[in-house]
Coordinates of C-alpha atoms and ligand atoms in Angstrom, one line a residue:
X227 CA -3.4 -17.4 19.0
X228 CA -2.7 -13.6 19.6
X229 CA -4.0 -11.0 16.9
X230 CA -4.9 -7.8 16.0
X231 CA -8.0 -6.2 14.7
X232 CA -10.4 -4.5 12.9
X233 CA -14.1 -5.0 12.8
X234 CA -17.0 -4.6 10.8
X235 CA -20.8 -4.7 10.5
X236 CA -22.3 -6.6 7.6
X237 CA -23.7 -6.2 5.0
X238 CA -20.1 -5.2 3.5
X239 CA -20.3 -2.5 0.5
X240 CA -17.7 -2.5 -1.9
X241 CA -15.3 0.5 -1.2
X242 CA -11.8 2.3 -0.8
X243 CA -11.8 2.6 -4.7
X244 CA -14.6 1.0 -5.9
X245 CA -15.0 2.8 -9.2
X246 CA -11.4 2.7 -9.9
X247 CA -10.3 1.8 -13.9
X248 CA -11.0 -1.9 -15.4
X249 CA -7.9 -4.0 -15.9
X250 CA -4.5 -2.9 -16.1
X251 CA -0.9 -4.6 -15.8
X252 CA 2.1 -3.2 -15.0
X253 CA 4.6 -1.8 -17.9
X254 CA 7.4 -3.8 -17.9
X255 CA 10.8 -2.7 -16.4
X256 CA 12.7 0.1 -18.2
X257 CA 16.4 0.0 -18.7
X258 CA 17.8 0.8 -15.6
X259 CA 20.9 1.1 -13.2
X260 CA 22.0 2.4 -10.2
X261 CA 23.5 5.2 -12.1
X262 CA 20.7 7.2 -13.5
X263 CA 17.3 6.1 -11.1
X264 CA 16.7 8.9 -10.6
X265 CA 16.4 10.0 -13.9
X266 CA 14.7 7.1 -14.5
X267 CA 12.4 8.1 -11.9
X268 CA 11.1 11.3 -13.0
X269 CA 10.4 10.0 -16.3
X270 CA 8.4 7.5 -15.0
X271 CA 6.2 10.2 -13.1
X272 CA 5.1 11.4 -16.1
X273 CA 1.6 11.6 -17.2
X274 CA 1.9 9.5 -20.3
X275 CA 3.5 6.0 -19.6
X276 CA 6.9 5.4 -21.3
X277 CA 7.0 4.4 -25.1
X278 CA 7.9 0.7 -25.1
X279 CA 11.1 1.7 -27.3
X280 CA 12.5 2.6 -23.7
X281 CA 12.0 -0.7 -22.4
X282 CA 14.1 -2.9 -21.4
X283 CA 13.9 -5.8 -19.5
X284 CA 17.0 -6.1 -17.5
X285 CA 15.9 -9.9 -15.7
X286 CA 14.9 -11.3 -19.0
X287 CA 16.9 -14.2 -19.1
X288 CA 14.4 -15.5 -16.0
X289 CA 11.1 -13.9 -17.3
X290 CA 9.6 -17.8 -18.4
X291 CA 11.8 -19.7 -15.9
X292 CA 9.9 -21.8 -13.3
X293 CA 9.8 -21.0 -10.2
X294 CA 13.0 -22.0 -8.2
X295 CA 13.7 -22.9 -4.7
X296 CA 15.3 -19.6 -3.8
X297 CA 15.3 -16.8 -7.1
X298 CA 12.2 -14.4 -7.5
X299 CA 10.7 -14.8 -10.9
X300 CA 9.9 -11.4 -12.8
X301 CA 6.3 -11.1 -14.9
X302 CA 6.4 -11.9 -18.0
X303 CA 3.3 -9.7 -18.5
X304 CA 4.3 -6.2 -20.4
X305 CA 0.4 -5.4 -21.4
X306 CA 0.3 -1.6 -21.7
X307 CA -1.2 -0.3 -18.3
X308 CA -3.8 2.1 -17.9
X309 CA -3.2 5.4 -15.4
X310 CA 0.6 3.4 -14.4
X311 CA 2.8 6.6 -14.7
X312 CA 5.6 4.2 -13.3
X313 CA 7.3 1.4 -14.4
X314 CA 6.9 -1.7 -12.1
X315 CA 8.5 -5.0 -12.1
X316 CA 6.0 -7.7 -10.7
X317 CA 8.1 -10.7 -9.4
X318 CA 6.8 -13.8 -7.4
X319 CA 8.9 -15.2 -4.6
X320 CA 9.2 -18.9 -4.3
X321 CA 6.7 -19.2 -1.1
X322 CA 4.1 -17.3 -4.1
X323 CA 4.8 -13.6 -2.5
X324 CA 4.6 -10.8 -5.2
X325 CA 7.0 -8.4 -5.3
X326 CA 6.6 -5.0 -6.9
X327 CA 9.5 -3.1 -8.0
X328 CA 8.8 0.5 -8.6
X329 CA 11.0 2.6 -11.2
X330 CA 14.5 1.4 -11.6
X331 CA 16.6 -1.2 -10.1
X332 CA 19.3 -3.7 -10.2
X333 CA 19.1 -7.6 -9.9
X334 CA 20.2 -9.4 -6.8
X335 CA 23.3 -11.1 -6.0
X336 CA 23.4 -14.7 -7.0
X337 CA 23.9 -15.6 -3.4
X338 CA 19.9 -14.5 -2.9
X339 CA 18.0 -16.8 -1.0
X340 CA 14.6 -15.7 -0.6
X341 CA 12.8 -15.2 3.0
X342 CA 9.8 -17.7 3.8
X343 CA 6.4 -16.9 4.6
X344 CA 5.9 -17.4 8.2
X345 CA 3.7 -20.3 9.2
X346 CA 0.9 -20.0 11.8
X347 CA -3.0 -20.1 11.0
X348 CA -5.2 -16.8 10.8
X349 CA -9.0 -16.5 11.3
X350 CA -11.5 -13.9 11.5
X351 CA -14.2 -14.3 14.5
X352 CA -17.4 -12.5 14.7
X353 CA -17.8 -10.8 17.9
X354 CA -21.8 -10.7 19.0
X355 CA -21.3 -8.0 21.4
X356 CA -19.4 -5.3 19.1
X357 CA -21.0 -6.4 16.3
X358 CA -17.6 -6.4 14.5
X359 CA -15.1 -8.7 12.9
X360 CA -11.9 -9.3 15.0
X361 CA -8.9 -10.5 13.0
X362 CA -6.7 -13.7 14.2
X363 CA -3.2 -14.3 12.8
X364 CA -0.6 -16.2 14.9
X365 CA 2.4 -16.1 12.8
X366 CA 2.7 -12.0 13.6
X367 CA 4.2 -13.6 16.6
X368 CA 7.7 -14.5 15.0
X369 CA 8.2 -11.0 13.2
X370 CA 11.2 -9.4 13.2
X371 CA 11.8 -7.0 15.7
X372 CA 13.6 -3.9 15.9
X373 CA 16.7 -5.7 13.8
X374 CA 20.1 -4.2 13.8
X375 CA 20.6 -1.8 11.2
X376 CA 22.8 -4.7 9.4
X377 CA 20.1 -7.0 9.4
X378 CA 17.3 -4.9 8.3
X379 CA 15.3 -7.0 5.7
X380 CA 13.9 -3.7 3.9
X381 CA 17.4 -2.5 2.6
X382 CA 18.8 -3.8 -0.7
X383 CA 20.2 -7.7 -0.4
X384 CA 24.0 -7.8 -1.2
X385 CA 26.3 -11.2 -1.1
X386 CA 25.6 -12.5 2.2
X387 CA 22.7 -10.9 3.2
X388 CA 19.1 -11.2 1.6
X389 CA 16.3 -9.4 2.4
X390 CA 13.0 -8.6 1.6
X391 CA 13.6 -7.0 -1.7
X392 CA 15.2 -8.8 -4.2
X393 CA 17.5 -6.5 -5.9
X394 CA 20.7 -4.8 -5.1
X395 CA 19.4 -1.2 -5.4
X396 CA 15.6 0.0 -6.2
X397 CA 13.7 3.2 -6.1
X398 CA 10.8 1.6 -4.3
X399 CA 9.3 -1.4 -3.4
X400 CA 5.9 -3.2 -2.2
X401 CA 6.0 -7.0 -1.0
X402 CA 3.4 -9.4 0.3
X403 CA 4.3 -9.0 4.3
X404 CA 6.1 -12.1 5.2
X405 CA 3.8 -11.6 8.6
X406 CA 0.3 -11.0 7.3
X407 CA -2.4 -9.7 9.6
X408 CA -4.9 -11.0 6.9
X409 CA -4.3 -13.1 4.2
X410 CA -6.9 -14.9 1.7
X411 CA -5.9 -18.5 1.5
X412 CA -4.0 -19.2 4.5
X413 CA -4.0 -22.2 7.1
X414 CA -6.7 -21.5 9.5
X415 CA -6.4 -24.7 12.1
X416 CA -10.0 -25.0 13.9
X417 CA -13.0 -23.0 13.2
X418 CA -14.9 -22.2 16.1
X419 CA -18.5 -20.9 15.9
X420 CA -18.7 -17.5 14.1
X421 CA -15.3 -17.6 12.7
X422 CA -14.0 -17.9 9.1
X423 CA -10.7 -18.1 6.8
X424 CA -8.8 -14.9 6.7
X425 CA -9.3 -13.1 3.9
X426 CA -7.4 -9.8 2.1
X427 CA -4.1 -8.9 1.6
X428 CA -1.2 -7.2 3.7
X429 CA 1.6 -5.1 1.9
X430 CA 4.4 -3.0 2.8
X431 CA 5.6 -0.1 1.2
X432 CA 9.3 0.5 1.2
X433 CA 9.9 4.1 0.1
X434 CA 13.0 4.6 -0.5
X435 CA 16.8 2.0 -0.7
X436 CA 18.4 4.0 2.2
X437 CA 17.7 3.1 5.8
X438 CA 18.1 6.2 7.0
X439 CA 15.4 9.3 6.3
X440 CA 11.6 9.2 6.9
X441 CA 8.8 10.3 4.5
X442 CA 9.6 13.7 5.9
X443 CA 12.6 13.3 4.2
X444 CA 12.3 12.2 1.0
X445 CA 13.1 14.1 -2.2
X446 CA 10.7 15.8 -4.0
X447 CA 11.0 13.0 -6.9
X448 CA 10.6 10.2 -4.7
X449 CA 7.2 11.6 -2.6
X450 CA 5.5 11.7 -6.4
X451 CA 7.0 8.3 -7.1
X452 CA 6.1 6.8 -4.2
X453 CA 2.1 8.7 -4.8
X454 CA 2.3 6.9 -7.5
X455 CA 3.2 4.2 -5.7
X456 CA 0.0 4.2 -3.5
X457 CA -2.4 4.7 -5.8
X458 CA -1.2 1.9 -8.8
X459 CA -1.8 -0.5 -5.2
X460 CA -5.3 1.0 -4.1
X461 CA -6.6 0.2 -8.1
X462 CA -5.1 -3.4 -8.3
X463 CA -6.1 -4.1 -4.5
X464 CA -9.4 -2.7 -5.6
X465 CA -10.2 -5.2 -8.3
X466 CA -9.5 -8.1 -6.1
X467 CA -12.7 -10.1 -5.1
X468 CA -11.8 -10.9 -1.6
X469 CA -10.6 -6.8 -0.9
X470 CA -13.8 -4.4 -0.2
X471 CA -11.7 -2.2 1.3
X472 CA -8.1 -0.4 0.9
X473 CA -6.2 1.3 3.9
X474 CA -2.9 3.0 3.3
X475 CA -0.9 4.2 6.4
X476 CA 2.4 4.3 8.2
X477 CA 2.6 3.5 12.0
X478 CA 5.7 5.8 13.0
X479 CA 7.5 5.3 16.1
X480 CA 8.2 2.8 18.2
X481 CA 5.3 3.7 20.5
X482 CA 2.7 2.9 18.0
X483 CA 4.6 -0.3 17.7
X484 CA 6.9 0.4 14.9
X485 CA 9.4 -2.7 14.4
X486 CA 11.4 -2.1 11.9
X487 CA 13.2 1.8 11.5
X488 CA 13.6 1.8 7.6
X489 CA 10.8 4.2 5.8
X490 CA 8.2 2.4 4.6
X491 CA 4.5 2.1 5.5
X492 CA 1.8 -0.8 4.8
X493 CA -1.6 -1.5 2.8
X494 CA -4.2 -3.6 4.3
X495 CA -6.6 -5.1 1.7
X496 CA -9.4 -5.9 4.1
X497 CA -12.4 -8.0 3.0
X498 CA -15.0 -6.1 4.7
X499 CA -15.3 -2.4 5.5
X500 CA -14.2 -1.2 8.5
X501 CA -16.6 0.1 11.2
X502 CA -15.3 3.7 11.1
X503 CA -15.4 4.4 6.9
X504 CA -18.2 2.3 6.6
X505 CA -19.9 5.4 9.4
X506 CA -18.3 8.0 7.1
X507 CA -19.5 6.3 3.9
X508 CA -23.1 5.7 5.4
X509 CA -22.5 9.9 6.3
X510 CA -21.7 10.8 2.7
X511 CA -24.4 9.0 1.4
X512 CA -27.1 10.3 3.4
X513 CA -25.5 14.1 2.5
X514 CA -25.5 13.0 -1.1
X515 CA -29.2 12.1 -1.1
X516 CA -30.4 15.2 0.9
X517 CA -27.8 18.2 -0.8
X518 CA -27.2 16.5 -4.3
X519 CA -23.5 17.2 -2.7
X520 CA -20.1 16.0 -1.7
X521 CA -19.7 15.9 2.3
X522 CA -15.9 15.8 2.1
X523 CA -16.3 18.4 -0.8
X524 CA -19.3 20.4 1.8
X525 CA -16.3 20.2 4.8
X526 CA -13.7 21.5 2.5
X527 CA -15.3 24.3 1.0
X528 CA -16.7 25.5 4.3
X529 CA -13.2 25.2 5.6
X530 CA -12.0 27.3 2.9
X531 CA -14.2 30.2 3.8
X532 CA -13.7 30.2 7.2
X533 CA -10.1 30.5 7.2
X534 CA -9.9 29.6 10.8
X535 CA -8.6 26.1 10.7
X536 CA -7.2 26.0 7.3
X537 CA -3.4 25.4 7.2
X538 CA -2.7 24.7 3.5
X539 CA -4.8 25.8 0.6
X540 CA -2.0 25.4 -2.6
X541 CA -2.2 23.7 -5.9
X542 CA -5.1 21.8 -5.5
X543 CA -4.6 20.4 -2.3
X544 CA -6.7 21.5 1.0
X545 CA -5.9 20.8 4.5
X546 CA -7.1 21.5 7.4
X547 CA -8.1 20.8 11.1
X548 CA -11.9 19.6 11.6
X549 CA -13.2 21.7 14.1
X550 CA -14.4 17.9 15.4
X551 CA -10.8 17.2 15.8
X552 CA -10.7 14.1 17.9
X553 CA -6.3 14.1 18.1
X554 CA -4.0 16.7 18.7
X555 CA -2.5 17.0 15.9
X556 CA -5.2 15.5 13.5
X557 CA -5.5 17.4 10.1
X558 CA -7.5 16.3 6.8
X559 CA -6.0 16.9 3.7
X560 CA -8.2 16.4 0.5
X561 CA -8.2 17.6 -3.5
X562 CA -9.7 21.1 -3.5
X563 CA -11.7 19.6 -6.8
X564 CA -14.1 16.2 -5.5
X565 CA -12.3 13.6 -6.4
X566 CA -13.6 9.9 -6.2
X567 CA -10.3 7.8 -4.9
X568 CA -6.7 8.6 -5.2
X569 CA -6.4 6.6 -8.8
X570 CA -9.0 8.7 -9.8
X571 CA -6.9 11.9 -9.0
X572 CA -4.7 13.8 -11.7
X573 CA -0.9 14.0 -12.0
X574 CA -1.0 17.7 -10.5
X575 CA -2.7 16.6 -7.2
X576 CA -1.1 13.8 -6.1
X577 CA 2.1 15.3 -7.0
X578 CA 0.8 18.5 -4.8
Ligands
LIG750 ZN1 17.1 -0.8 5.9
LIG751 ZN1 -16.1 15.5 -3.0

């Protein structure tokens, strides 16, 4: 087996969003088509969620069927959601992978056959000498790579071609990755000495229906909706027992080993805290207890007064380049205003 890693030293805390809010489900799907998403989409950035008058479940007719061999099923569950200032559609392929449909959309083509989870085993090891956790997963092997732009499994599934996303047109999307780096019940073959089951979860993010674009280039509308986006993930990941820790990101270009061009980005649920945040959050702590104080807010506000490495300082939003900068072109960006984790954060920020 092959894999890719992250490590970390134990005892685990609890973090990413650990305080985030207490239960909440997603608000079912509103009446939507292709003609007025984006409509659609700004409403559903709004800071109060949509009255249920507005709703309309457009997959009803499969909302209790049983899981068949090759139709998603959609969530049943409409419990009014707590912070969700978008609508999401919660659908479960037939290999069990969710499927969250963000805003509006339109149901796939009857010809949809879902895609299979790969098959391979995953493992974490302990390694001795690092002192860290190194991440095993053998089906990554068999991922798609660099399709043609016909075949790209992130784009909307029309007759003869399914994809990732069941529906024919979508605002955004997250799905269980068909190639998990980590994944909590998954085959795990032989155990040597200091290994164990996986454990987390692995999403990606698709921003946007069309291939073409980046994040760079999204609309206004769709960068809130796709804020939203993250942090609705970060609280539910949060709540999960086997996630301690939530990592958004986006790997972009092919040198970093991007395989697939359409925008998107991923979510690692990790079940431990990785060796770098776990330093930072160790760092914070020890600030806490000594100044009574924030050390993100501490770096920020010196930052401000400085006004040597600040390059934004607008609505809410600071960012800047640490004067420990350890890349080129590495900048922190952070609420002006402390703010635990990204749920945590109002309308006006993440929108910012
Ligand atoms: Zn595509
Ligand atoms: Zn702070």
């Amino acid at each position: 087996m092959s894999g890719t890693t992250v490590s970390a030293r134990p005892p685990w805390r609890r973090a990413g969003c650990p305080q985030l809010g207490q239960g909440h489900e997603p608000e079912y799907i509103r009446g939507a088509n292709a003609t007025n998403r984006t409509d659609q989409n700004r409403r559903g950035c709004s800071d109060t969620p949509a009255s249920s008058a507005s709703v309309r479940p457009i997959l009803q007719g499969r909302m209790d069927s049983p899981i068949m061999s090759a139709v998603p099923t959609a969530s049943a569950d409409r419990r009014s959601p707590r912070g969700v200032r978008l609508a999401r559609t919660t659908m479960v392929q037939p290999d069990g992978r969710h499927v969250y449909l963000y805003g509006a959309f339109q149901p796939p083509p009857a010809s949809y056959v879902a895609p299979l989870l790969t098959s391979g085993e995953w493992q974490q090891r302990w390694n001795p000498l690092r002192q860290e956790w190194v991440m095993y997963a053998s089906g990554r092997q068999g991922r798609t790579f660099l399709p043609e732009r016909a075949a790209c499994p992130l784009c909307p599934s029309t007759e003869g071609h399914s994809t990732e996303i069941p529906a024919s047109a979508y605002d955004a999307a997250v799905f269980e990755n068909r190639f998990p780096a980590v994944r909590s019940g998954a085959p795990t073959g032989p155990l040597p000495p200091g290994a164990k089951p996986s454990a987390g979860v692995s999403e990606v993010v698709v921003y946007t229906d069309r291939h073409e674009g980046s994040f760079g280039t999204l609309p206004a509308d769709r960068l809130d909706a796709l804020v939203e986006v993250w942090a609705d993930r970060c609280r539910e990941l949060a709540r999960r027992s086997d996630v301690r820790y939530v990592f958004i990101f986006e790997n972009r270009g092919e040198a970093v080993g991007v395989t697939l061009h359409h925008p998107h980005g991923q979510i690692m649920g990790y079940p431990f805290v990785p060796p770098v945040p776990a330093i930072e959050l160790a760092a914070a702590s020890r600030h806490q207890r000594r100044t009574g104080t924030c050390l993100h807010c501490t770096l920020a506000a010196d930052e401000r007064r400085a006004k040597v490495r600040v390059i934004l300082d607008q609505d809410g939003i600071v960012g800047y380049v640490p004067v420990s900068a350890r890349w080129p072109y590495e900048v922190h960006v952070v609420p002006a205003r402390h703010v635990g984790a990204l749920p945590d954060s109002s309308s006006a920020v993440r929108r910012a």
